[in-house]
PDB file of C-alpha atoms and ligand atoms in Angstrom:
ATOM      1  CA  UNK Y1460     139.409 112.195 155.224  1.00  0.00           C
ATOM      2  CA  UNK Y1461     137.656 115.049 154.753  1.00  0.00           C
ATOM      3  CA  UNK Y1462     134.060 115.248 152.902  1.00  0.00           C
ATOM      4  CA  UNK Y1463     134.194 117.007 148.935  1.00  0.00           C
ATOM      5  CA  UNK Y1464     131.508 119.168 148.644  1.00  0.00           C
ATOM      6  CA  UNK Y1465     130.779 120.534 145.089  1.00  0.00           C
ATOM      7  CA  UNK Y1466     129.365 123.818 144.612  1.00  0.00           C
ATOM      8  CA  UNK Y1467     128.319 126.348 141.970  1.00  0.00           C
ATOM      9  CA  UNK Y1468     125.505 127.790 139.498  1.00  0.00           C
ATOM     10  CA  UNK Y1469     122.187 125.647 138.795  1.00  0.00           C
ATOM     11  CA  UNK Y1470     123.223 123.145 136.040  1.00  0.00           C
ATOM     12  CA  UNK Y1471     127.211 123.090 135.959  1.00  0.00           C
ATOM     13  CA  UNK Y1472     126.876 119.296 136.642  1.00  0.00           C
ATOM     14  CA  UNK Y1473     127.269 119.316 140.606  1.00  0.00           C
ATOM     15  CA  UNK Y1474     124.799 116.308 140.929  1.00  0.00           C
ATOM     16  CA  UNK Y1475     126.483 114.251 137.402  1.00  0.00           C
ATOM     17  CA  UNK Y1476     130.147 114.671 138.397  1.00  0.00           C
ATOM     18  CA  UNK Y1477     129.303 113.731 142.003  1.00  0.00           C
ATOM     19  CA  UNK Y1478     127.883 110.483 141.026  1.00  0.00           C
ATOM     20  CA  UNK Y1479     131.283 110.204 139.666  1.00  0.00           C
ATOM     21  CA  UNK Y1480     133.352 111.451 141.933  1.00  0.00           C
ATOM     22  CA  UNK Y1481     131.293 109.234 144.561  1.00  0.00           C
ATOM     23  CA  UNK Y1482     131.479 106.210 142.722  1.00  0.00           C
ATOM     24  CA  UNK Y1483     135.341 106.144 141.434  1.00  0.00           C
ATOM     25  CA  UNK Y1484     135.819 107.192 145.725  1.00  0.00           C
ATOM     26  CA  UNK Y1485     133.627 105.004 146.606  1.00  0.00           C
ATOM     27  CA  UNK Y1486     131.712 106.811 149.460  1.00  0.00           C
ATOM     28  CA  UNK Y1487     127.875 107.960 149.644  1.00  0.00           C
ATOM     29  CA  UNK Y1488     126.579 110.900 147.808  1.00  0.00           C
ATOM     30  CA  UNK Y1489     124.511 113.406 149.383  1.00  0.00           C
ATOM     31  CA  UNK Y1490     122.695 115.422 147.354  1.00  0.00           C
ATOM     32  CA  UNK Y1491     120.652 118.611 147.860  1.00  0.00           C
ATOM     33  CA  UNK Y1492     117.779 118.782 146.534  1.00  0.00           C
ATOM     34  CA  UNK Y1493     117.474 114.752 146.126  1.00  0.00           C
ATOM     35  CA  UNK Y1494     117.766 115.009 149.850  1.00  0.00           C
ATOM     36  CA  UNK Y1495     114.993 117.753 150.509  1.00  0.00           C
ATOM     37  CA  UNK Y1496     112.566 115.383 148.150  1.00  0.00           C
ATOM     38  CA  UNK Y1497     112.951 111.981 149.523  1.00  0.00           C
ATOM     39  CA  UNK Y1498     112.655 113.280 153.083  1.00  0.00           C
ATOM     40  CA  UNK Y1499     109.591 115.400 152.195  1.00  0.00           C
ATOM     41  CA  UNK Y1500     108.033 113.134 149.955  1.00  0.00           C
ATOM     42  CA  UNK Y1501     107.497 116.605 147.838  1.00  0.00           C
ATOM     43  CA  UNK Y1502     109.683 118.085 144.592  1.00  0.00           C
ATOM     44  CA  UNK Y1503     111.332 121.300 145.258  1.00  0.00           C
ATOM     45  CA  UNK Y1504     109.050 122.451 142.745  1.00  0.00           C
ATOM     46  CA  UNK Y1505     105.713 121.988 145.374  1.00  0.00           C
ATOM     47  CA  UNK Y1506     107.460 122.996 147.999  1.00  0.00           C
ATOM     48  CA  UNK Y1507     108.684 126.245 146.449  1.00  0.00           C
ATOM     49  CA  UNK Y1508     105.444 126.956 145.364  1.00  0.00           C
ATOM     50  CA  UNK Y1509     103.191 125.968 148.425  1.00  0.00           C
ATOM     51  CA  UNK Y1510     105.687 127.727 151.610  1.00  0.00           C
ATOM     52  CA  UNK Y1511     107.747 129.677 149.457  1.00  0.00           C
ATOM     53  CA  UNK Y1512     111.376 130.301 148.884  1.00  0.00           C
ATOM     54  CA  UNK Y1513     112.434 130.843 153.229  1.00  0.00           C
ATOM     55  CA  UNK Y1514     111.077 127.558 153.379  1.00  0.00           C
ATOM     56  CA  UNK Y1515     112.932 125.498 150.534  1.00  0.00           C
ATOM     57  CA  UNK Y1516     116.330 127.680 151.714  1.00  0.00           C
ATOM     58  CA  UNK Y1517     115.356 126.682 155.449  1.00  0.00           C
ATOM     59  CA  UNK Y1518     115.315 122.920 154.267  1.00  0.00           C
ATOM     60  CA  UNK Y1519     118.266 123.091 152.006  1.00  0.00           C
ATOM     61  CA  UNK Y1520     120.755 124.364 155.497  1.00  0.00           C
ATOM     62  CA  UNK Y1521     119.282 121.476 157.087  1.00  0.00           C
ATOM     63  CA  UNK Y1522     120.720 119.029 154.794  1.00  0.00           C
ATOM     64  CA  UNK Y1523     123.449 120.826 154.467  1.00  0.00           C
ATOM     65  CA  UNK Y1524     124.836 120.873 158.185  1.00  0.00           C
ATOM     66  CA  UNK Y1525     123.441 117.038 158.308  1.00  0.00           C
ATOM     67  CA  UNK Y1526     125.629 115.736 155.272  1.00  0.00           C
ATOM     68  CA  UNK Y1527     128.049 118.021 156.969  1.00  0.00           C
ATOM     69  CA  UNK Y1528     128.328 116.301 160.296  1.00  0.00           C
ATOM     70  CA  UNK Y1529     128.207 112.936 158.999  1.00  0.00           C
ATOM     71  CA  UNK Y1530     131.203 111.480 160.204  1.00  0.00           C
ATOM     72  CA  UNK Y1531     132.245 108.987 157.277  1.00  0.00           C
ATOM     73  CA  UNK Y1532     133.638 111.105 154.727  1.00  0.00           C
ATOM     74  CA  UNK Y1533     131.444 111.368 152.008  1.00  0.00           C
ATOM     75  CA  UNK Y1534     130.730 113.996 148.538  1.00  0.00           C
ATOM     76  CA  UNK Y1535     128.272 116.525 148.847  1.00  0.00           C
ATOM     77  CA  UNK Y1536     126.843 117.396 145.618  1.00  0.00           C
ATOM     78  CA  UNK Y1537     124.948 121.177 147.168  1.00  0.00           C
ATOM     79  CA  UNK Y1538     122.445 123.429 145.187  1.00  0.00           C
ATOM     80  CA  UNK Y1539     123.346 126.208 143.750  1.00  0.00           C
ATOM     81  CA  UNK Y1540     121.616 129.015 146.133  1.00  0.00           C
ATOM     82  CA  UNK Y1541     123.575 127.202 149.065  1.00  0.00           C
ATOM     83  CA  UNK Y1542     125.581 129.912 149.113  1.00  0.00           C
ATOM     84  CA  UNK Y1543     123.348 132.846 150.049  1.00  0.00           C
ATOM     85  CA  UNK Y1544     122.893 131.765 153.085  1.00  0.00           C
ATOM     86  CA  UNK Y1545     126.144 132.801 155.719  1.00  0.00           C
ATOM     87  CA  UNK Y1546     125.288 129.869 158.396  1.00  0.00           C
ATOM     88  CA  UNK Y1547     125.835 128.515 155.355  1.00  0.00           C
ATOM     89  CA  UNK Y1548     128.866 129.576 154.439  1.00  0.00           C
ATOM     90  CA  UNK Y1549     130.148 129.041 157.700  1.00  0.00           C
ATOM     91  CA  UNK Y1550     129.490 125.484 158.056  1.00  0.00           C
ATOM     92  CA  UNK Y1551     130.874 124.794 154.833  1.00  0.00           C
ATOM     93  CA  UNK Y1552     134.473 126.438 155.692  1.00  0.00           C
ATOM     94  CA  UNK Y1553     134.096 125.400 159.414  1.00  0.00           C
ATOM     95  CA  UNK Y1554     133.378 121.381 158.272  1.00  0.00           C
ATOM     96  CA  UNK Y1555     135.806 119.105 157.918  1.00  0.00           C
ATOM     97  CA  UNK Y1556     135.293 119.241 153.884  1.00  0.00           C
ATOM     98  CA  UNK Y1557     137.241 120.215 150.858  1.00  0.00           C
ATOM     99  CA  UNK Y1558     134.945 122.435 148.483  1.00  0.00           C
ATOM    100  CA  UNK Y1559     135.000 122.710 144.913  1.00  0.00           C
ATOM    101  CA  UNK Y1560     133.588 125.254 142.869  1.00  0.00           C
ATOM    102  CA  UNK Y1561     132.483 123.874 139.962  1.00  0.00           C
ATOM    103  CA  UNK Y1562     132.766 127.021 137.668  1.00  0.00           C
ATOM    104  CA  UNK Y1563     131.373 127.247 133.850  1.00  0.00           C
ATOM    105  CA  UNK Y1564     131.012 130.351 131.554  1.00  0.00           C
ATOM    106  CA  UNK Y1565     127.186 131.924 131.811  1.00  0.00           C
ATOM    107  CA  UNK Y1566     127.020 131.469 128.310  1.00  0.00           C
ATOM    108  CA  UNK Y1567     127.325 127.278 129.200  1.00  0.00           C
ATOM    109  CA  UNK Y1568     124.836 127.869 131.365  1.00  0.00           C
ATOM    110  CA  UNK Y1569     122.475 129.020 129.963  1.00  0.00           C
ATOM    111  CA  UNK Y1570     122.481 126.429 127.056  1.00  0.00           C
ATOM    112  CA  UNK Y1571     121.968 123.915 129.592  1.00  0.00           C
ATOM    113  CA  UNK Y1572     119.787 124.782 131.994  1.00  0.00           C
ATOM    114  CA  UNK Y1573     116.652 126.637 130.184  1.00  0.00           C
ATOM    115  CA  UNK Y1574     113.767 123.431 131.278  1.00  0.00           C
ATOM    116  CA  UNK Y1575     115.571 122.819 134.646  1.00  0.00           C
ATOM    117  CA  UNK Y1576     112.346 121.327 136.248  1.00  0.00           C
ATOM    118  CA  UNK Y1577     113.211 121.974 139.977  1.00  0.00           C
ATOM    119  CA  UNK Y1578     114.013 125.097 139.025  1.00  0.00           C
ATOM    120  CA  UNK Y1579     111.422 127.151 139.845  1.00  0.00           C
ATOM    121  CA  UNK Y1580     113.661 130.388 139.714  1.00  0.00           C
ATOM    122  CA  UNK Y1581     114.161 130.257 135.834  1.00  0.00           C
ATOM    123  CA  UNK Y1582     110.691 130.248 134.915  1.00  0.00           C
ATOM    124  CA  UNK Y1583     110.242 133.998 133.701  1.00  0.00           C
ATOM    125  CA  UNK Y1584     113.681 135.221 131.856  1.00  0.00           C
ATOM    126  CA  UNK Y1585     115.702 132.189 132.625  1.00  0.00           C
ATOM    127  CA  UNK Y1586     118.649 133.926 130.702  1.00  0.00           C
ATOM    128  CA  UNK Y1587     118.810 137.006 132.292  1.00  0.00           C
ATOM    129  CA  UNK Y1588     118.340 135.213 136.246  1.00  0.00           C
ATOM    130  CA  UNK Y1589     121.328 133.483 135.742  1.00  0.00           C
ATOM    131  CA  UNK Y1590     123.334 135.892 134.518  1.00  0.00           C
ATOM    132  CA  UNK Y1591     122.168 138.613 137.498  1.00  0.00           C
ATOM    133  CA  UNK Y1592     122.783 135.172 139.777  1.00  0.00           C
ATOM    134  CA  UNK Y1593     126.050 134.205 138.224  1.00  0.00           C
ATOM    135  CA  UNK Y1594     127.021 138.163 139.007  1.00  0.00           C
ATOM    136  CA  UNK Y1595     125.899 137.795 142.592  1.00  0.00           C
ATOM    137  CA  UNK Y1596     126.551 134.716 143.873  1.00  0.00           C
ATOM    138  CA  UNK Y1597     130.426 134.773 142.317  1.00  0.00           C
ATOM    139  CA  UNK Y1598     132.162 136.079 145.460  1.00  0.00           C
ATOM    140  CA  UNK Y1599     130.081 133.473 147.242  1.00  0.00           C
ATOM    141  CA  UNK Y1600     131.129 130.296 145.561  1.00  0.00           C
ATOM    142  CA  UNK Y1601     134.589 131.916 145.339  1.00  0.00           C
ATOM    143  CA  UNK Y1602     134.710 132.902 149.942  1.00  0.00           C
ATOM    144  CA  UNK Y1603     134.086 129.365 150.665  1.00  0.00           C
ATOM    145  CA  UNK Y1604     136.058 127.646 147.451  1.00  0.00           C
ATOM    146  CA  UNK Y1605     139.185 125.287 148.750  1.00  0.00           C
ATOM    147  CA  UNK Y1606     139.231 124.772 144.888  1.00  0.00           C
ATOM    148  CA  UNK Y1607     138.025 126.018 141.562  1.00  0.00           C
ATOM    149  CA  UNK Y1608     137.554 123.041 138.316  1.00  0.00           C
ATOM    150  CA  UNK Y1609     136.072 124.588 134.927  1.00  0.00           C
ATOM    151  CA  UNK Y1610     133.338 123.014 132.999  1.00  0.00           C
ATOM    152  CA  UNK Y1611     133.968 124.251 130.185  1.00  0.00           C
ATOM    153  CA  UNK Y1612     134.833 122.606 127.217  1.00  0.00           C
ATOM    154  CA  UNK Y1613     135.034 119.088 129.313  1.00  0.00           C
ATOM    155  CA  UNK Y1614     132.613 116.047 129.536  1.00  0.00           C
ATOM    156  CA  UNK Y1615     131.266 115.443 132.845  1.00  0.00           C
ATOM    157  CA  UNK Y1616     134.241 112.555 133.010  1.00  0.00           C
ATOM    158  CA  UNK Y1617     136.668 114.711 132.833  1.00  0.00           C
ATOM    159  CA  UNK Y1618     135.638 117.052 135.126  1.00  0.00           C
ATOM    160  CA  UNK Y1619     135.400 114.645 137.763  1.00  0.00           C
ATOM    161  CA  UNK Y1620     139.001 113.479 136.897  1.00  0.00           C
ATOM    162  CA  UNK Y1621     139.938 116.960 137.042  1.00  0.00           C
ATOM    163  CA  UNK Y1622     138.368 117.319 140.429  1.00  0.00           C
ATOM    164  CA  UNK Y1623     139.321 114.349 141.854  1.00  0.00           C
ATOM    165  CA  UNK Y1624     142.497 114.886 140.802  1.00  0.00           C
ATOM    166  CA  UNK Y1625     142.851 118.190 142.946  1.00  0.00           C
ATOM    167  CA  UNK Y1626     141.133 116.864 145.808  1.00  0.00           C
ATOM    168  CA  UNK Y1627     140.725 113.335 146.434  1.00  0.00           C
TER     169      UNK Y1627
HETATM  170  C1  S3P I2065     118.645 126.608 143.165  1.00  0.00           C
HETATM  171  C2  S3P I2065     119.024 125.053 142.755  1.00  0.00           C
HETATM  172  C3  S3P I2065     118.858 124.188 142.126  1.00  0.00           C
HETATM  173  C4  S3P I2065     117.670 123.961 143.772  1.00  0.00           C
HETATM  174  C5  S3P I2065     116.119 125.466 143.295  1.00  0.00           C
HETATM  175  C6  S3P I2065     117.684 126.809 143.963  1.00  0.00           C
HETATM  176  C7  S3P I2065     119.302 128.094 143.460  1.00  0.00           C
HETATM  177  O1  S3P I2065     119.775 123.033 142.440  1.00  0.00           O
HETATM  178  O2  S3P I2065     117.775 124.229 144.287  1.00  0.00           O
HETATM  179  O3  S3P I2065     115.904 125.464 141.730  1.00  0.00           O
HETATM  180  O4  S3P I2065     119.004 128.500 143.922  1.00  0.00           O
HETATM  181  O5  S3P I2065     120.771 127.934 142.614  1.00  0.00           O
HETATM  182  P1  S3P I2065     120.574 122.930 141.507  1.00  0.00           P
HETATM  183  O6  S3P I2065     122.185 123.810 141.821  1.00  0.00           O
HETATM  184  O7  S3P I2065     121.281 121.271 141.519  1.00  0.00           O
HETATM  185  O8  S3P I2065     119.868 123.120 139.928  1.00  0.00           O
END
């Protein structure tokens, strides 16, 4: 019985699919951004603008490590930037966890995330930022992934079923 961790770019549907998979498996869901907001009582955007990205990333690591350390198997919807840190990537590889990379065509992501309030990185030039981010991060998602599930042309429920088929 291992944790099931969803990683991937902003807008790929980690939280939505995570909720569905957790409900289907009757497991708790840990959603990084929600955990951070619940714990600090502040929004991602507030933390980002007041304390800066490094402080946010430290909270991201803290919540990931804590979620992975839970004994009860869970579903973890990891925030998109979680793979940026070497420490997080090692934690993902070493944990008793099955890591699924939800993969989307960047054009699909561009259409989805324009108005993401908890995504300060996309305030300026969301399309260019996403494209660059995809190029930078794809090898990192690949590095931690045990499986890859494409979300292109699939509803969240179809993606959740694909995740369950490959990994549960
Ligand atoms: C980020 C992704 C966001 C949020 C923050 C930074 C990133 O989470 O943590 O805006 O660097 O990819 P989602 O992946 O849930 O959108």
